[in-house]
Amino acid sequence: MSTPILRQLQGPAHTRIYAYGAARGENYVPNDDLVGPIDSSDEWIRQRTGIVTRVRAAAETDAIDLASEAAREAVEKSGVDPSDIDAVIVATISNPKQTPSASAIVADRIGANPAAAYDVNAACAGFAYGVGQADALIRAGLAKHVVVVGAEKLSDIVDPADRSISFLLGDGAGAVVVGPSETPGIGPTIWGSDGSKADAVGMNHTLTEFRDGTAPWPTLRQEGPTVFRWAVWEMVKVARQAIEAAGIQPSDLAAFVPHQANMRIIDEFAKQLGLPESVVIGRDIETTGNTSAASIPLATHRLLEEHPELSGGLALQIGFGAGLVFGAQVVVLP
Ligand SMILES: CC(C)(COP(=O)(O)OP(=O)(O)OC[C@H]1O[C@@H](n2cnc3c(N)ncnc32)[C@H](O)[C@@H]1OP(=O)(O)O)[C@@H](O)C(=O)NCCC(=O)NCCS
């Protein structure tokens, strides 16, 4: 008996980002509100990180609420009917329930049920991972329209007395709709990991240790200087690779949106990449803080509101964080 040949799917040649959506935590928390338990000061935090205030969500708001709000805005602006969304990818490390996924609930809430839905655990690189996957899923014919969300409520997994990280983190979500395009709108994704540095940033305890009473509620902590050096030395190379892979020059960029981890890292990137003055740089960290997977789409959403002339221009985005993991690509701004 001869085996029938399977039909294979083939999608469109190109994809692009149609629209962005954003949701920030309801409360602004200035440095002075956090310095007590970490023996710090407003001045130290401003000088070392560029953060003046960060957004944090109300107790009753969770990462799924933030994700749904951001996704709803992105879908509305995209003009895509929610029933035409085939996949919803939520990048998050702060959904306190392991299962069900945040993405299945978000898909249902935005009217995309029965879209495929799954969460991505790639910390601050999660959004760039998600955009890379959306691009690949569509070009492979597995989906036509994909919603990618980065969503975090980090304030639930922060120890207010941990001076390595507590003052950095904020809550929010950013989302995009990705779909077919006549011309290339998402450049090749450069992504990877280095698990030999898994201890540099992440949770300090497991849930089973917490259950057994041998450890307190798990929270995020980091070896700040280790991550700082890795970001400045290794991530600049990744950013350069993303530019080269896209076949462009740094001077072709309209915007640069790195993960909002520290203003000094952002400044160092811009210097080492030799970005011309004309490139607009995302500096959302100043008033939003570090929102991990949400930081890149939140910063881009703000840039597009403040600089509508960026529409149609090229933006380099790069995320990096716990894993360690990294992801970068050049995209055409909607
Ligand atoms: C966390 C971070 C802001 C700390 O800044 P830093 O310049 O590296 O600071 P260091 O840890 O080297 O400490 C410098 C000094 O400040 C002190 N210090 C550290 N944390 C402090 C705080 N929160 N408040 C006040 N002083 C602090 C240290 O004790 C040290 O004092 P000393 O010089 O008297 O010994 C920085 O390392 C950072 O942003 N790291 C990368 C974060 C990142 O990219 N994360 C990605 C995953 S989200």
Short mmCIF file of C-alpha atoms and ligand atoms in Angstrom, two decimals:
data_model
loop_
_atom_site.label_atom_id
_atom_site.label_comp_id
_atom_site.label_asym_id
_atom_site.label_seq_id
_atom_site.Cartn_x
_atom_site.Cartn_y
_atom_site.Cartn_z
CA MET A 1 0.00 0.00 0.00
CA SER A 2 1.44 3.37 -0.93
CA THR A 3 1.42 6.04 1.80
CA PRO A 4 -0.48 9.14 0.70
CA ILE A 5 1.67 12.28 0.58
CA LEU A 6 0.68 14.76 3.28
CA ARG A 7 -0.41 18.23 2.33
CA GLN A 8 1.85 20.92 3.82
CA LEU A 9 0.96 24.47 4.75
CA GLN A 10 2.74 27.47 3.29
CA GLY A 11 2.07 31.00 4.53
CA PRO A 12 2.75 34.43 3.06
CA ALA A 13 6.34 35.53 2.40
CA HIS A 14 6.27 38.52 4.75
CA THR A 15 4.79 39.71 8.04
CA ARG A 16 4.55 43.00 9.91
CA ILE A 17 3.31 44.50 13.16
CA TYR A 18 -0.14 46.05 12.59
CA ALA A 19 -0.62 47.90 15.90
CA TYR A 20 0.46 48.26 19.53
CA GLY A 21 -1.53 48.29 22.76
CA ALA A 22 -0.49 49.14 26.31
CA ALA A 23 -1.64 48.89 29.92
CA ARG A 24 0.30 50.32 32.82
CA GLY A 25 -0.23 49.68 36.52
CA GLU A 26 -2.66 52.20 38.06
CA ASN A 27 -0.27 53.66 40.65
CA TYR A 28 2.87 55.74 40.30
CA VAL A 29 5.38 54.76 42.99
CA PRO A 30 8.22 57.31 43.34
CA ASN A 31 11.69 56.32 44.55
CA ASP A 32 11.11 57.88 47.96
CA ASP A 33 8.33 55.37 48.66
CA LEU A 34 10.78 52.43 48.31
CA VAL A 35 14.11 53.61 49.74
CA GLY A 36 13.41 52.94 53.45
CA PRO A 37 13.75 49.13 53.57
CA ILE A 38 16.78 49.09 51.20
CA ASP A 39 18.81 51.91 52.78
CA SER A 40 18.91 53.80 49.48
CA SER A 41 17.98 57.27 48.23
CA ASP A 42 16.08 58.94 45.42
CA GLU A 43 19.39 60.36 44.20
CA TRP A 44 21.17 56.96 44.12
CA ILE A 45 18.34 55.31 42.18
CA ARG A 46 18.15 58.19 39.65
CA GLN A 47 21.90 58.24 39.10
CA ARG A 48 22.41 54.46 38.88
CA THR A 49 19.26 53.52 36.94
CA GLY A 50 17.55 56.62 35.53
CA ILE A 51 14.32 55.64 37.27
CA VAL A 52 12.33 58.49 38.82
CA THR A 53 9.10 56.60 39.43
CA ARG A 54 7.61 53.26 38.37
CA VAL A 55 4.06 52.04 37.76
CA ARG A 56 2.56 49.34 39.93
CA ALA A 57 -0.82 47.68 39.67
CA ALA A 58 -3.54 47.72 42.31
CA ALA A 59 -3.87 44.60 44.50
CA GLU A 60 -6.94 43.38 42.62
CA THR A 61 -5.30 43.75 39.15
CA ASP A 62 -3.30 40.80 37.87
CA ALA A 63 -1.00 40.16 34.89
CA ILE A 64 -3.89 38.64 32.93
CA ASP A 65 -5.98 41.82 33.41
CA LEU A 66 -3.08 43.95 32.18
CA ALA A 67 -2.46 41.58 29.25
CA SER A 68 -6.13 41.62 28.22
CA GLU A 69 -6.31 45.43 28.28
CA ALA A 70 -3.15 45.82 26.17
CA ALA A 71 -4.22 43.10 23.72
CA ARG A 72 -7.69 44.64 23.32
CA GLU A 73 -6.17 48.00 22.35
CA ALA A 74 -3.76 46.40 19.87
CA VAL A 75 -6.55 44.39 18.22
CA GLU A 76 -8.88 47.41 18.01
CA LYS A 77 -6.18 49.58 16.44
CA SER A 78 -5.14 46.81 14.03
CA GLY A 79 -8.58 46.62 12.44
CA VAL A 80 -8.37 42.81 12.56
CA ASP A 81 -11.60 41.17 13.68
CA PRO A 82 -10.89 39.29 16.97
CA SER A 83 -12.40 36.15 15.45
CA ASP A 84 -9.65 36.25 12.78
CA ILE A 85 -6.87 35.88 15.37
CA ASP A 86 -5.44 32.37 15.20
CA ALA A 87 -2.89 32.46 18.02
CA VAL A 88 -2.27 34.38 21.24
CA ILE A 89 1.20 34.27 22.80
CA VAL A 90 1.67 35.80 26.25
CA ALA A 91 5.22 36.26 27.51
CA THR A 92 5.22 36.45 31.30
CA ILE A 93 7.11 35.29 34.38
CA SER A 94 4.64 36.65 36.92
CA ASN A 95 1.38 34.76 36.43
CA PRO A 96 1.07 33.22 39.91
CA LYS A 97 -0.88 30.24 38.52
CA GLN A 98 1.25 27.68 36.69
CA THR A 99 -1.75 26.45 34.72
CA PRO A 100 -4.05 27.25 32.95
CA SER A 101 -2.02 29.61 30.81
CA ALA A 102 -2.56 33.36 30.86
CA SER A 103 -2.81 33.28 27.06
CA ALA A 104 -5.89 31.03 26.88
CA ILE A 105 -7.77 33.38 29.21
CA VAL A 106 -6.58 36.47 27.32
CA ALA A 107 -7.64 34.89 23.99
CA ASP A 108 -11.13 34.28 25.37
CA ARG A 109 -11.43 37.76 26.90
CA ILE A 110 -10.51 39.55 23.66
CA GLY A 111 -12.93 37.50 21.56
CA ALA A 112 -10.29 35.29 19.91
CA ASN A 113 -11.58 31.96 21.35
CA PRO A 114 -10.71 29.26 19.99
CA ALA A 115 -7.30 30.68 18.95
CA ALA A 116 -4.22 28.62 19.83
CA ALA A 117 -2.78 30.03 23.05
CA TYR A 118 0.42 29.50 24.98
CA ASP A 119 2.68 31.33 27.41
CA VAL A 120 6.38 31.98 26.91
CA ASN A 121 8.76 32.00 29.88
CA ALA A 122 11.70 33.99 28.55
CA ALA A 123 11.74 36.82 31.11
CA CYS A 124 12.78 40.17 29.66
CA ALA A 125 13.42 38.59 26.23
CA GLY A 126 9.89 37.14 26.12
CA PHE A 127 8.37 39.78 23.87
CA ALA A 128 11.17 39.52 21.26
CA TYR A 129 10.84 35.71 21.41
CA GLY A 130 7.08 36.08 20.86
CA VAL A 131 7.46 38.40 17.87
CA GLY A 132 9.96 35.97 16.33
CA GLN A 133 7.52 33.12 16.81
CA ALA A 134 4.56 35.07 15.42
CA ASP A 135 6.58 35.90 12.31
CA ALA A 136 7.57 32.23 11.89
CA LEU A 137 4.08 30.84 12.57
CA ILE A 138 2.52 33.11 9.96
CA ARG A 139 5.15 32.48 7.29
CA ALA A 140 4.82 28.73 7.90
CA GLY A 141 1.06 28.95 7.35
CA LEU A 142 0.18 27.87 10.89
CA ALA A 143 -1.59 31.13 11.72
CA LYS A 144 -2.65 34.25 9.84
CA HIS A 145 -2.96 36.79 12.65
CA VAL A 146 -1.11 36.45 15.97
CA VAL A 147 -1.40 38.56 19.12
CA VAL A 148 1.84 38.79 21.11
CA VAL A 149 1.69 40.21 24.64
CA GLY A 150 4.37 40.87 27.25
CA ALA A 151 2.63 41.13 30.63
CA GLU A 152 3.95 41.32 34.18
CA LYS A 153 2.82 42.06 37.69
CA LEU A 154 6.30 41.97 39.16
CA SER A 155 5.27 43.76 42.35
CA ASP A 156 3.82 40.44 43.58
CA ILE A 157 7.23 38.74 43.34
CA VAL A 158 9.43 41.46 44.76
CA ASP A 159 10.90 41.65 48.25
CA PRO A 160 10.70 45.32 49.32
CA ALA A 161 13.86 44.77 51.41
CA ASP A 162 15.99 43.39 48.55
CA ARG A 163 18.27 46.21 47.43
CA SER A 164 19.48 44.23 44.37
CA ILE A 165 16.22 44.65 42.47
CA SER A 166 13.15 45.89 44.40
CA PHE A 167 13.48 49.51 43.21
CA LEU A 168 13.75 48.52 39.53
CA LEU A 169 10.50 46.68 38.95
CA GLY A 170 7.11 47.85 37.69
CA ASP A 171 3.83 46.33 36.43
CA GLY A 172 2.33 46.54 32.94
CA ALA A 173 1.59 44.91 29.62
CA GLY A 174 2.30 45.72 25.99
CA ALA A 175 0.83 43.95 22.98
CA VAL A 176 1.02 43.77 19.20
CA VAL A 177 -0.96 42.19 16.40
CA VAL A 178 1.23 40.53 13.76
CA GLY A 179 -0.13 39.56 10.35
CA PRO A 180 0.70 39.06 6.66
CA SER A 181 2.42 41.87 4.77
CA GLU A 182 3.23 42.79 1.16
CA THR A 183 6.79 43.72 2.17
CA PRO A 184 9.14 42.48 4.94
CA GLY A 185 8.12 44.07 8.28
CA ILE A 186 9.96 41.84 10.75
CA GLY A 187 13.66 41.15 10.28
CA PRO A 188 15.39 37.88 11.26
CA THR A 189 15.23 37.16 14.99
CA ILE A 190 18.56 36.68 16.75
CA TRP A 191 17.84 34.69 19.88
CA GLY A 192 19.57 32.40 22.33
CA SER A 193 20.39 31.55 25.93
CA ASP A 194 23.24 30.95 28.38
CA GLY A 195 22.00 28.70 31.16
CA SER A 196 25.48 28.60 32.70
CA LYS A 197 24.52 32.02 34.11
CA ALA A 198 21.11 30.88 35.39
CA ASP A 199 22.02 32.04 38.90
CA ALA A 200 22.62 35.66 37.86
CA VAL A 201 18.93 36.64 37.95
CA GLY A 202 15.74 34.79 38.82
CA MET A 203 13.62 33.54 41.69
CA ASN A 204 15.45 32.95 44.97
CA HIS A 205 13.35 29.95 46.11
CA THR A 206 10.98 27.31 44.79
CA LEU A 207 7.28 26.96 45.58
CA THR A 208 7.93 23.56 47.16
CA GLU A 209 10.47 25.11 49.55
CA PHE A 210 7.84 27.71 50.41
CA ARG A 211 5.21 24.98 50.98
CA ASP A 212 7.58 23.05 53.24
CA GLY A 213 8.29 26.13 55.30
CA THR A 214 12.02 26.06 54.52
CA ALA A 215 11.95 29.32 52.54
CA PRO A 216 9.89 32.52 52.39
CA TRP A 217 7.61 33.48 49.47
CA PRO A 218 9.83 33.29 46.33
CA THR A 219 10.90 36.66 44.94
CA LEU A 220 13.15 37.96 42.17
CA ARG A 221 16.76 38.74 42.95
CA GLN A 222 19.86 39.38 40.87
CA GLU A 223 23.60 39.84 40.87
CA GLY A 224 23.22 43.33 39.45
CA PRO A 225 26.80 43.99 38.34
CA THR A 226 27.06 40.52 36.66
CA VAL A 227 23.93 41.14 34.63
CA PHE A 228 25.02 44.71 33.91
CA ARG A 229 28.38 43.62 32.48
CA TRP A 230 26.82 40.79 30.45
CA ALA A 231 24.22 43.17 29.03
CA VAL A 232 26.74 45.82 28.04
CA TRP A 233 29.32 43.44 26.52
CA GLU A 234 27.33 40.58 25.06
CA MET A 235 24.04 42.23 24.14
CA VAL A 236 25.64 44.88 21.98
CA LYS A 237 26.96 42.04 19.81
CA VAL A 238 23.45 40.58 19.56
CA ALA A 239 22.04 43.99 18.61
CA ARG A 240 24.69 44.30 15.87
CA GLN A 241 23.81 40.81 14.59
CA ALA A 242 20.13 41.77 14.34
CA ILE A 243 21.04 44.87 12.33
CA GLU A 244 23.32 42.88 10.02
CA ALA A 245 20.82 40.04 9.60
CA ALA A 246 18.20 42.58 8.54
CA GLY A 247 20.60 43.90 5.90
CA ILE A 248 20.56 47.48 7.16
CA GLN A 249 22.92 50.01 8.77
CA PRO A 250 22.50 51.59 12.23
CA SER A 251 21.89 54.89 10.43
CA ASP A 252 18.82 53.35 8.74
CA LEU A 253 17.07 53.04 12.11
CA ALA A 254 14.35 55.47 13.12
CA ALA A 255 14.12 54.10 16.67
CA PHE A 256 15.97 51.92 19.16
CA VAL A 257 13.94 50.16 21.83
CA PRO A 258 16.11 48.07 24.16
CA HIS A 259 14.73 46.28 27.21
CA GLN A 260 14.16 48.92 29.87
CA ALA A 261 16.55 47.51 32.49
CA ASN A 262 18.74 50.48 33.35
CA MET A 263 19.21 53.89 31.67
CA ARG A 264 23.00 53.45 31.87
CA ILE A 265 22.75 50.21 29.86
CA ILE A 266 20.53 51.97 27.29
CA ASP A 267 23.03 54.85 26.96
CA GLU A 268 25.96 52.45 26.64
CA PHE A 269 24.17 50.49 23.89
CA ALA A 270 23.48 53.66 21.93
CA LYS A 271 27.12 54.72 22.23
CA GLN A 272 28.60 51.35 21.26
CA LEU A 273 26.20 50.89 18.33
CA GLY A 274 27.19 54.33 17.06
CA LEU A 275 23.57 55.38 16.65
CA PRO A 276 23.20 58.79 15.00
CA GLU A 277 21.39 61.57 16.90
CA SER A 278 18.39 61.10 14.62
CA VAL A 279 17.57 57.69 16.14
CA VAL A 280 14.84 58.09 18.78
CA ILE A 281 15.58 55.93 21.84
CA GLY A 282 12.95 54.34 24.09
CA ARG A 283 13.46 55.62 27.63
CA ASP A 284 10.21 54.55 29.20
CA ILE A 285 12.12 53.19 32.22
CA GLU A 286 12.25 56.70 33.72
CA THR A 287 8.55 56.66 34.63
CA THR A 288 7.53 53.01 34.19
CA GLY A 289 10.45 51.07 35.69
CA ASN A 290 11.57 47.65 34.46
CA THR A 291 8.48 45.63 33.48
CA SER A 292 10.39 42.60 32.09
CA ALA A 293 8.47 41.09 29.13
CA ALA A 294 6.26 44.19 28.88
CA SER A 295 9.06 46.74 28.71
CA ILE A 296 9.75 46.78 24.95
CA PRO A 297 6.14 47.04 23.68
CA LEU A 298 5.32 49.59 26.42
CA ALA A 299 8.31 51.73 25.42
CA THR A 300 7.43 51.43 21.72
CA HIS A 301 3.78 52.31 22.39
CA ARG A 302 4.92 55.48 24.14
CA LEU A 303 7.38 56.37 21.35
CA LEU A 304 4.62 56.07 18.73
CA GLU A 305 2.35 58.34 20.79
CA GLU A 306 5.06 60.95 21.35
CA HIS A 307 6.62 60.70 17.87
CA PRO A 308 3.91 59.77 15.34
CA GLU A 309 6.42 60.57 12.58
CA LEU A 310 8.20 57.28 13.46
CA SER A 311 5.36 55.37 11.80
CA GLY A 312 6.75 53.35 8.88
CA GLY A 313 10.32 53.65 10.18
CA LEU A 314 12.64 50.88 11.36
CA ALA A 315 13.04 50.04 15.05
CA LEU A 316 15.66 47.76 16.58
CA GLN A 317 14.36 45.95 19.67
CA ILE A 318 16.41 43.78 22.00
CA GLY A 319 15.35 41.95 25.15
CA PHE A 320 17.59 40.13 27.65
CA GLY A 321 17.22 38.71 31.11
CA ALA A 322 16.73 35.69 33.36
CA GLY A 323 17.91 32.43 31.85
CA LEU A 324 20.03 34.08 30.77
CA VAL A 325 18.17 34.61 27.49
CA PHE A 326 18.18 37.18 24.73
CA GLY A 327 16.20 38.05 21.59
CA ALA A 328 16.44 40.87 19.06
CA GLN A 329 15.04 41.90 15.69
CA VAL A 330 14.49 44.96 13.49
CA VAL A 331 10.81 45.74 12.84
CA VAL A 332 8.89 48.25 10.74
CA LEU A 333 6.80 50.42 13.07
CA PRO A 334 3.08 50.51 12.22
C1 LIG B 1 21.18 46.74 40.07
C2 LIG B 1 22.03 47.89 39.59
C3 LIG B 1 21.18 49.12 39.39
C4 LIG B 1 23.09 48.20 40.68
O1 LIG B 1 23.91 49.26 40.22
P1 LIG B 1 25.50 49.13 40.27
O2 LIG B 1 26.03 50.39 39.78
O3 LIG B 1 25.88 47.87 39.53
O4 LIG B 1 25.75 49.01 41.79
P2 LIG B 1 26.69 47.97 42.59
O5 LIG B 1 25.88 46.74 42.90
O6 LIG B 1 28.00 47.82 41.88
O7 LIG B 1 26.91 48.77 43.92
C5 LIG B 1 27.60 50.05 43.92
C6 LIG B 1 27.48 50.65 45.30
O8 LIG B 1 26.10 50.99 45.58
C7 LIG B 1 25.64 50.26 46.72
N1 LIG B 1 24.27 49.84 46.44
C8 LIG B 1 23.86 48.69 45.80
N2 LIG B 1 22.53 48.69 45.71
C9 LIG B 1 22.10 49.82 46.26
C10 LIG B 1 20.81 50.39 46.43
N3 LIG B 1 19.69 49.77 46.00
N4 LIG B 1 20.72 51.61 47.04
C11 LIG B 1 21.82 52.24 47.47
N5 LIG B 1 23.06 51.76 47.33
C12 LIG B 1 23.18 50.57 46.72
C13 LIG B 1 26.57 49.10 46.89
O9 LIG B 1 26.61 48.69 48.22
C14 LIG B 1 27.88 49.70 46.44
O10 LIG B 1 28.41 50.49 47.47
P3 LIG B 1 30.01 50.61 47.68
O11 LIG B 1 30.54 51.28 46.44
O12 LIG B 1 30.12 51.46 48.90
O13 LIG B 1 30.51 49.21 47.85
C15 LIG B 1 22.77 47.53 38.28
O14 LIG B 1 23.76 46.58 38.54
C16 LIG B 1 21.88 46.99 37.19
O15 LIG B 1 21.03 47.70 36.68
N6 LIG B 1 22.14 45.74 36.78
C17 LIG B 1 21.52 45.15 35.59
C18 LIG B 1 20.04 44.98 35.71
C19 LIG B 1 19.52 44.23 34.52
O16 LIG B 1 19.86 44.48 33.37
N7 LIG B 1 18.68 43.26 34.74
C20 LIG B 1 18.21 42.45 33.63
C21 LIG B 1 17.25 41.48 34.08
S1 LIG B 1 15.74 42.30 34.43
#
